[in-house]
PDB file of C-alpha atoms in Angstrom:
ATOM      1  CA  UNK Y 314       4.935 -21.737 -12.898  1.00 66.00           C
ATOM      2  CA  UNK Y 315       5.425 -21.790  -9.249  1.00 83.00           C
ATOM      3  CA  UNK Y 316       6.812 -18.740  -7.657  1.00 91.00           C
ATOM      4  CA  UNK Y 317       7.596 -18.200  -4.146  1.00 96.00           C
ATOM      5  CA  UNK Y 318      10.437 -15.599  -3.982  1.00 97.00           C
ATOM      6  CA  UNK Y 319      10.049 -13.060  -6.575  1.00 97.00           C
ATOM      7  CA  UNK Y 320      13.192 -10.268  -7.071  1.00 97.00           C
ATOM      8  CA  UNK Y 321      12.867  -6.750  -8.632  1.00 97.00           C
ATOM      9  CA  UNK Y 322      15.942  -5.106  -9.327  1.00 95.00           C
ATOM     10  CA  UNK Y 323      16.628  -1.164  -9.259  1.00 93.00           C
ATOM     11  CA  UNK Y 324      19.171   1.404 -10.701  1.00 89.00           C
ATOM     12  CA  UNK Y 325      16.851   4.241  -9.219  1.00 89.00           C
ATOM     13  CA  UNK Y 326      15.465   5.010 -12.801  1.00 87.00           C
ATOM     14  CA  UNK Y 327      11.831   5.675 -14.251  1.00 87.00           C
ATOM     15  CA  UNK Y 328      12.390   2.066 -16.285  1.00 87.00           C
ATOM     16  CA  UNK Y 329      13.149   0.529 -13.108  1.00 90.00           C
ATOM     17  CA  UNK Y 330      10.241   1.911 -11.109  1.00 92.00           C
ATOM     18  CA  UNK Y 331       7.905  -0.408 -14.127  1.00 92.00           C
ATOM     19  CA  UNK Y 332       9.699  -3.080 -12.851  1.00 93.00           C
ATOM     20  CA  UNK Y 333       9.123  -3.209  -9.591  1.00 95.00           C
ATOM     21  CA  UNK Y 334       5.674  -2.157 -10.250  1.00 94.00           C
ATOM     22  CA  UNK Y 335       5.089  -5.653 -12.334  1.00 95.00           C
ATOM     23  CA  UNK Y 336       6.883  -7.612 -10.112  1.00 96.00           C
ATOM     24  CA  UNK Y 337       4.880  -6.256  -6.831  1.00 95.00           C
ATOM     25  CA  UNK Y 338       1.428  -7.764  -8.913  1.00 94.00           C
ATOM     26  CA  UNK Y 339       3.662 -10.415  -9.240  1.00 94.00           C
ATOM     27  CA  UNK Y 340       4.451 -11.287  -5.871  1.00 95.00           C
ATOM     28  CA  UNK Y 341       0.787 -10.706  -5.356  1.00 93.00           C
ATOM     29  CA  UNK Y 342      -0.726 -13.017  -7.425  1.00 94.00           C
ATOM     30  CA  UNK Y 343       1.061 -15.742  -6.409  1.00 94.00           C
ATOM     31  CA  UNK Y 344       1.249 -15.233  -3.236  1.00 95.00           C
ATOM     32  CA  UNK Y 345       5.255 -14.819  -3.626  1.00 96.00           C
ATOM     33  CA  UNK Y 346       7.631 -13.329  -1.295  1.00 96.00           C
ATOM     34  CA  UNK Y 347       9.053  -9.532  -2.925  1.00 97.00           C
ATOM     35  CA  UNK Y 348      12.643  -8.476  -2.337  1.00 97.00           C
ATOM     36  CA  UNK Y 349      14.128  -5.907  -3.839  1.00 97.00           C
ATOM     37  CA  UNK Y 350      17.697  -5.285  -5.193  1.00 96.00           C
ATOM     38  CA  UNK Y 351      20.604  -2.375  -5.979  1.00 94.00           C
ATOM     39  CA  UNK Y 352      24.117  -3.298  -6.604  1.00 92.00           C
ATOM     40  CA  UNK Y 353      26.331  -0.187  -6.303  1.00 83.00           C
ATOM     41  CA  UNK Y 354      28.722   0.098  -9.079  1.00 73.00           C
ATOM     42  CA  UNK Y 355      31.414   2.251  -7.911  1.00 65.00           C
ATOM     43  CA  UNK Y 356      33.090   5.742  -9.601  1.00 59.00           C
ATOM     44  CA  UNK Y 357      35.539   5.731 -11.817  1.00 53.00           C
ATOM     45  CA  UNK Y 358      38.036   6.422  -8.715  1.00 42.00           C
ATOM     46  CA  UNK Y 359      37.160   2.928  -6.700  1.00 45.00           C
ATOM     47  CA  UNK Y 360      37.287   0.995 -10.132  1.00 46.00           C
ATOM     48  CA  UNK Y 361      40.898   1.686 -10.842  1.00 47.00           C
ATOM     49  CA  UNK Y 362      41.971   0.963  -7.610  1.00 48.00           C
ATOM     50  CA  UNK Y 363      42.490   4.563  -6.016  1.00 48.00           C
ATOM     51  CA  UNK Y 364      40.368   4.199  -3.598  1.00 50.00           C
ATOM     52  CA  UNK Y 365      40.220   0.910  -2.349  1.00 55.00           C
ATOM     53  CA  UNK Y 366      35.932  -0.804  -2.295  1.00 55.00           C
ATOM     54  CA  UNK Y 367      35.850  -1.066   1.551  1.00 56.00           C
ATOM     55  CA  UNK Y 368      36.354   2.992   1.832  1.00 56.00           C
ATOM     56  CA  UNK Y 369      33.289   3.716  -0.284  1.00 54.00           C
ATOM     57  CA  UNK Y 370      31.168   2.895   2.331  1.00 51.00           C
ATOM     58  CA  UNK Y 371      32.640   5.736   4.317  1.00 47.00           C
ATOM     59  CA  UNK Y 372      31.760   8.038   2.158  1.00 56.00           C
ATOM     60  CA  UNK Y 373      27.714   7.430   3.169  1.00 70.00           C
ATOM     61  CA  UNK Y 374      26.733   5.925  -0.248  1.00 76.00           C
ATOM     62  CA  UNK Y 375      25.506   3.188   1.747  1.00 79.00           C
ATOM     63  CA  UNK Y 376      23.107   5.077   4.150  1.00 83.00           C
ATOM     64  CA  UNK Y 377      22.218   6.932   0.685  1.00 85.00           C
ATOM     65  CA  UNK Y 378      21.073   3.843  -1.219  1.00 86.00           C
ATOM     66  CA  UNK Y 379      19.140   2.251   2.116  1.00 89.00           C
ATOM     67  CA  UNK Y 380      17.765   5.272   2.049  1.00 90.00           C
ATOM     68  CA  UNK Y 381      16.612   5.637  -1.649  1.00 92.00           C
ATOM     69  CA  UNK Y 382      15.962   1.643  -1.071  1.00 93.00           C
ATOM     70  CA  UNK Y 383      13.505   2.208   2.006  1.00 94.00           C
ATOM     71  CA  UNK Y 384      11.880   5.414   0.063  1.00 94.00           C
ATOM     72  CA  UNK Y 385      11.025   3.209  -3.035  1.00 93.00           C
ATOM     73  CA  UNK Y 386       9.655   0.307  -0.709  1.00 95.00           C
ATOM     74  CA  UNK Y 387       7.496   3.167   0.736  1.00 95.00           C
ATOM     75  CA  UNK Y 388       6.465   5.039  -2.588  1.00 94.00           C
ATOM     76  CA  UNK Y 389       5.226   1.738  -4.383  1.00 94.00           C
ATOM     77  CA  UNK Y 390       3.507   0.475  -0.956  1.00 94.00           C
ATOM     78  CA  UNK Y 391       5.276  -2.757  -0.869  1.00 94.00           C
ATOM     79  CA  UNK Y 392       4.850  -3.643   2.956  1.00 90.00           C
ATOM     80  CA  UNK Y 393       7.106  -5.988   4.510  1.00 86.00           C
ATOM     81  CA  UNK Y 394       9.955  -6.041   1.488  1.00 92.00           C
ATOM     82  CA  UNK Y 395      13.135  -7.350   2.238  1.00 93.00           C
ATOM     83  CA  UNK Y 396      15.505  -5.005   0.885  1.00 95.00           C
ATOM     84  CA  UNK Y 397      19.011  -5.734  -0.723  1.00 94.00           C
ATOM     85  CA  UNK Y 398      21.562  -3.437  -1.319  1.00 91.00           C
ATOM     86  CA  UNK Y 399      25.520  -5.118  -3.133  1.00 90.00           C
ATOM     87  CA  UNK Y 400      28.548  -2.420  -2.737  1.00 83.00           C
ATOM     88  CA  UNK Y 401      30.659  -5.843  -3.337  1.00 79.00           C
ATOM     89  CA  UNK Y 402      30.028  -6.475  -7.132  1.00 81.00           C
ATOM     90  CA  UNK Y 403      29.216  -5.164 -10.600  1.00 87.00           C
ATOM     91  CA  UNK Y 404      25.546  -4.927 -11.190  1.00 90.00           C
ATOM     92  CA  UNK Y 405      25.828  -8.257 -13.192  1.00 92.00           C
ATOM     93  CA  UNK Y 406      27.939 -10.037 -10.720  1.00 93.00           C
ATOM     94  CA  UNK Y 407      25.792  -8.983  -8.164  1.00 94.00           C
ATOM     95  CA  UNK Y 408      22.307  -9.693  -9.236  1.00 96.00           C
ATOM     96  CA  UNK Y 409      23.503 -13.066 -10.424  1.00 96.00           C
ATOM     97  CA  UNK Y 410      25.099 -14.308  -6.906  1.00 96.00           C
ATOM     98  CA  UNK Y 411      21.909 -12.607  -5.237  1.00 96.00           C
ATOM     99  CA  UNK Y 412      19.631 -15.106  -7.211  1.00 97.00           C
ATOM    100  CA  UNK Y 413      21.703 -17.746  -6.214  1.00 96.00           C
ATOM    101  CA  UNK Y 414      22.804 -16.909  -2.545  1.00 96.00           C
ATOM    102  CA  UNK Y 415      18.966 -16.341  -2.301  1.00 96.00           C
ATOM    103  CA  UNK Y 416      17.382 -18.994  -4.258  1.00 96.00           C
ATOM    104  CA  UNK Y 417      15.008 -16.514  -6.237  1.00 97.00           C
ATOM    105  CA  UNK Y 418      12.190 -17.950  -8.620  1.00 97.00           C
ATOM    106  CA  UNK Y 419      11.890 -14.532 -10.780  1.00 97.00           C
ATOM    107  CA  UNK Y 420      13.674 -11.486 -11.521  1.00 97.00           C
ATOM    108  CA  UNK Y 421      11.977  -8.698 -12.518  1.00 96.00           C
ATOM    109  CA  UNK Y 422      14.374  -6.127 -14.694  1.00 94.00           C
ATOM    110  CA  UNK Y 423      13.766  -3.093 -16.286  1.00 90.00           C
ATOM    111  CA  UNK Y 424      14.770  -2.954 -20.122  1.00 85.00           C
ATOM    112  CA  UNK Y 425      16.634   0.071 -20.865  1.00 72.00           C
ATOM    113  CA  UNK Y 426      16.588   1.294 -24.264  1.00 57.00           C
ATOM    114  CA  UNK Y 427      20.216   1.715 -25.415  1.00 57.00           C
ATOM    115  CA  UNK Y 428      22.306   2.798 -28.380  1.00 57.00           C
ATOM    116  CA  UNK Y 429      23.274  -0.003 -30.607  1.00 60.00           C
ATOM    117  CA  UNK Y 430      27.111   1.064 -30.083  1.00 54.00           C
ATOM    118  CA  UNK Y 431      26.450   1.039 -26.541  1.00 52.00           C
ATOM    119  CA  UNK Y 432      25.077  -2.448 -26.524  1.00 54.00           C
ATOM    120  CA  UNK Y 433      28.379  -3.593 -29.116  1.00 52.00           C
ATOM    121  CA  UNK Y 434      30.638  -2.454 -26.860  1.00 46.00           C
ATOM    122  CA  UNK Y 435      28.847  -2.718 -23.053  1.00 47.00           C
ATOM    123  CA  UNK Y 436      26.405  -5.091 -23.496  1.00 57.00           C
ATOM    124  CA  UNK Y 437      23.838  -4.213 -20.849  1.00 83.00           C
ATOM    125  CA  UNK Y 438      23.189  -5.312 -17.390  1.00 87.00           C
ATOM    126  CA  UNK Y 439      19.641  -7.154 -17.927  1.00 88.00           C
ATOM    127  CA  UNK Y 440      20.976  -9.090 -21.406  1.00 88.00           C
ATOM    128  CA  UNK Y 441      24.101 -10.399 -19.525  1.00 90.00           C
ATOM    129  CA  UNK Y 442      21.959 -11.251 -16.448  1.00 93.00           C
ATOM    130  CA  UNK Y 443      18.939 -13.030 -18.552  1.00 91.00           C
ATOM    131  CA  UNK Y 444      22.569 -14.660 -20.625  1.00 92.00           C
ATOM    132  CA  UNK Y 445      23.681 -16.035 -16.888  1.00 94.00           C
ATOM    133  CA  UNK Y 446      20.426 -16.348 -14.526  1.00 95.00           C
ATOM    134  CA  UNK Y 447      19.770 -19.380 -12.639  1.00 95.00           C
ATOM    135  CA  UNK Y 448      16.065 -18.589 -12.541  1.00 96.00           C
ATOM    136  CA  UNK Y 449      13.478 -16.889 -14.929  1.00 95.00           C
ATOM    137  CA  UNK Y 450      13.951 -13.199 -15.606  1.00 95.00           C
ATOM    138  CA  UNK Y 451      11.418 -10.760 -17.169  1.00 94.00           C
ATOM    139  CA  UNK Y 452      12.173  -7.524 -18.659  1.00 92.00           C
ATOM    140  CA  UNK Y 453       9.716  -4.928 -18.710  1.00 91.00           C
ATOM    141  CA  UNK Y 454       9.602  -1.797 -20.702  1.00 83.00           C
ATOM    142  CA  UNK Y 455      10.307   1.807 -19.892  1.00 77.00           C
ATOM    143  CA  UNK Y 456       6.325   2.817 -18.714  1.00 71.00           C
ATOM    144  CA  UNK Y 457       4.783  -0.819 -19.064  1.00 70.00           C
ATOM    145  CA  UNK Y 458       2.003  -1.090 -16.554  1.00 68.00           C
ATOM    146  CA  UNK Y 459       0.726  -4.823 -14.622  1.00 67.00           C
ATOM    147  CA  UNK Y 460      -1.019  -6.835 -16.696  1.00 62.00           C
ATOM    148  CA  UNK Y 461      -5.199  -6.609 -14.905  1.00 61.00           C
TER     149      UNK Y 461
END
């Protein structure tokens, strides 16, 4: 497999922090350009309509998220990362057009454990992603380490 652009995504969680561990050796192994990823899914309050999407980024979740972005670049040393962040989009919606827009080789996702309920009636982000992808996507486990 030949990767050159290599995409971790990130809700901010534990699980997600394995992911962009994996897909940092990744990048590094074949020599593969990292990026990382957050799509924004708005409150309750911007979903129905109340408060229309453009306003949410006056309310500095933006700034928050670059923030939280630039801190996780830092905290997993990832040098020069280019780093994404999607106020536009569901988390699905998002990281699909990102792979596209951005013509991505890999996706690295964290697999969250969920209810089975949850899953009926949700579905989750990374099995409607891996469902839709344009490119390969790998799931890795709450507290899986690289492969050495």
């Amino acid at each position: 497999m030949l990767l050159s652009k290599v995409l971790a995504t990130t809700d901010f969680s534990e699980a997600a922090d394995a992911a962009i561990r994996v897909a940092k050796d990744l990048a590094r192994r074949y020599d593969a350009e990292l990026s990382l990823l957050h799509v924004y899914e708005p409150g309750p309050a911007v979903q129905e309509r109340l408060i229309p999407r453009g306003e949410v980024r006056h309310l500095d979740v933006a700034s928050q998220a670059r923030a939280r972005l630039a801190k996780l670049a830092e905290l997993h040393e990832l040098g020069d990362v280019e780093l994404h962040l999607d106020m536009d989009a569901s988390p699905v919606e998002g990281i699909l057009e990102h792979l596209r827009a951005h013509e991505i080789d890999l996706v690295v996702m964290a697999a969250h454990s969920h209810t089975a309920l949850e899953r009926l009636l949700v579905g989750s982000v990374t099995e409607r992603v891996v469902r839709h992808a344009c490119c390969a996507v790998m799931t890795v486990k709450p507290g899986q380490r690289p492969v050495r």
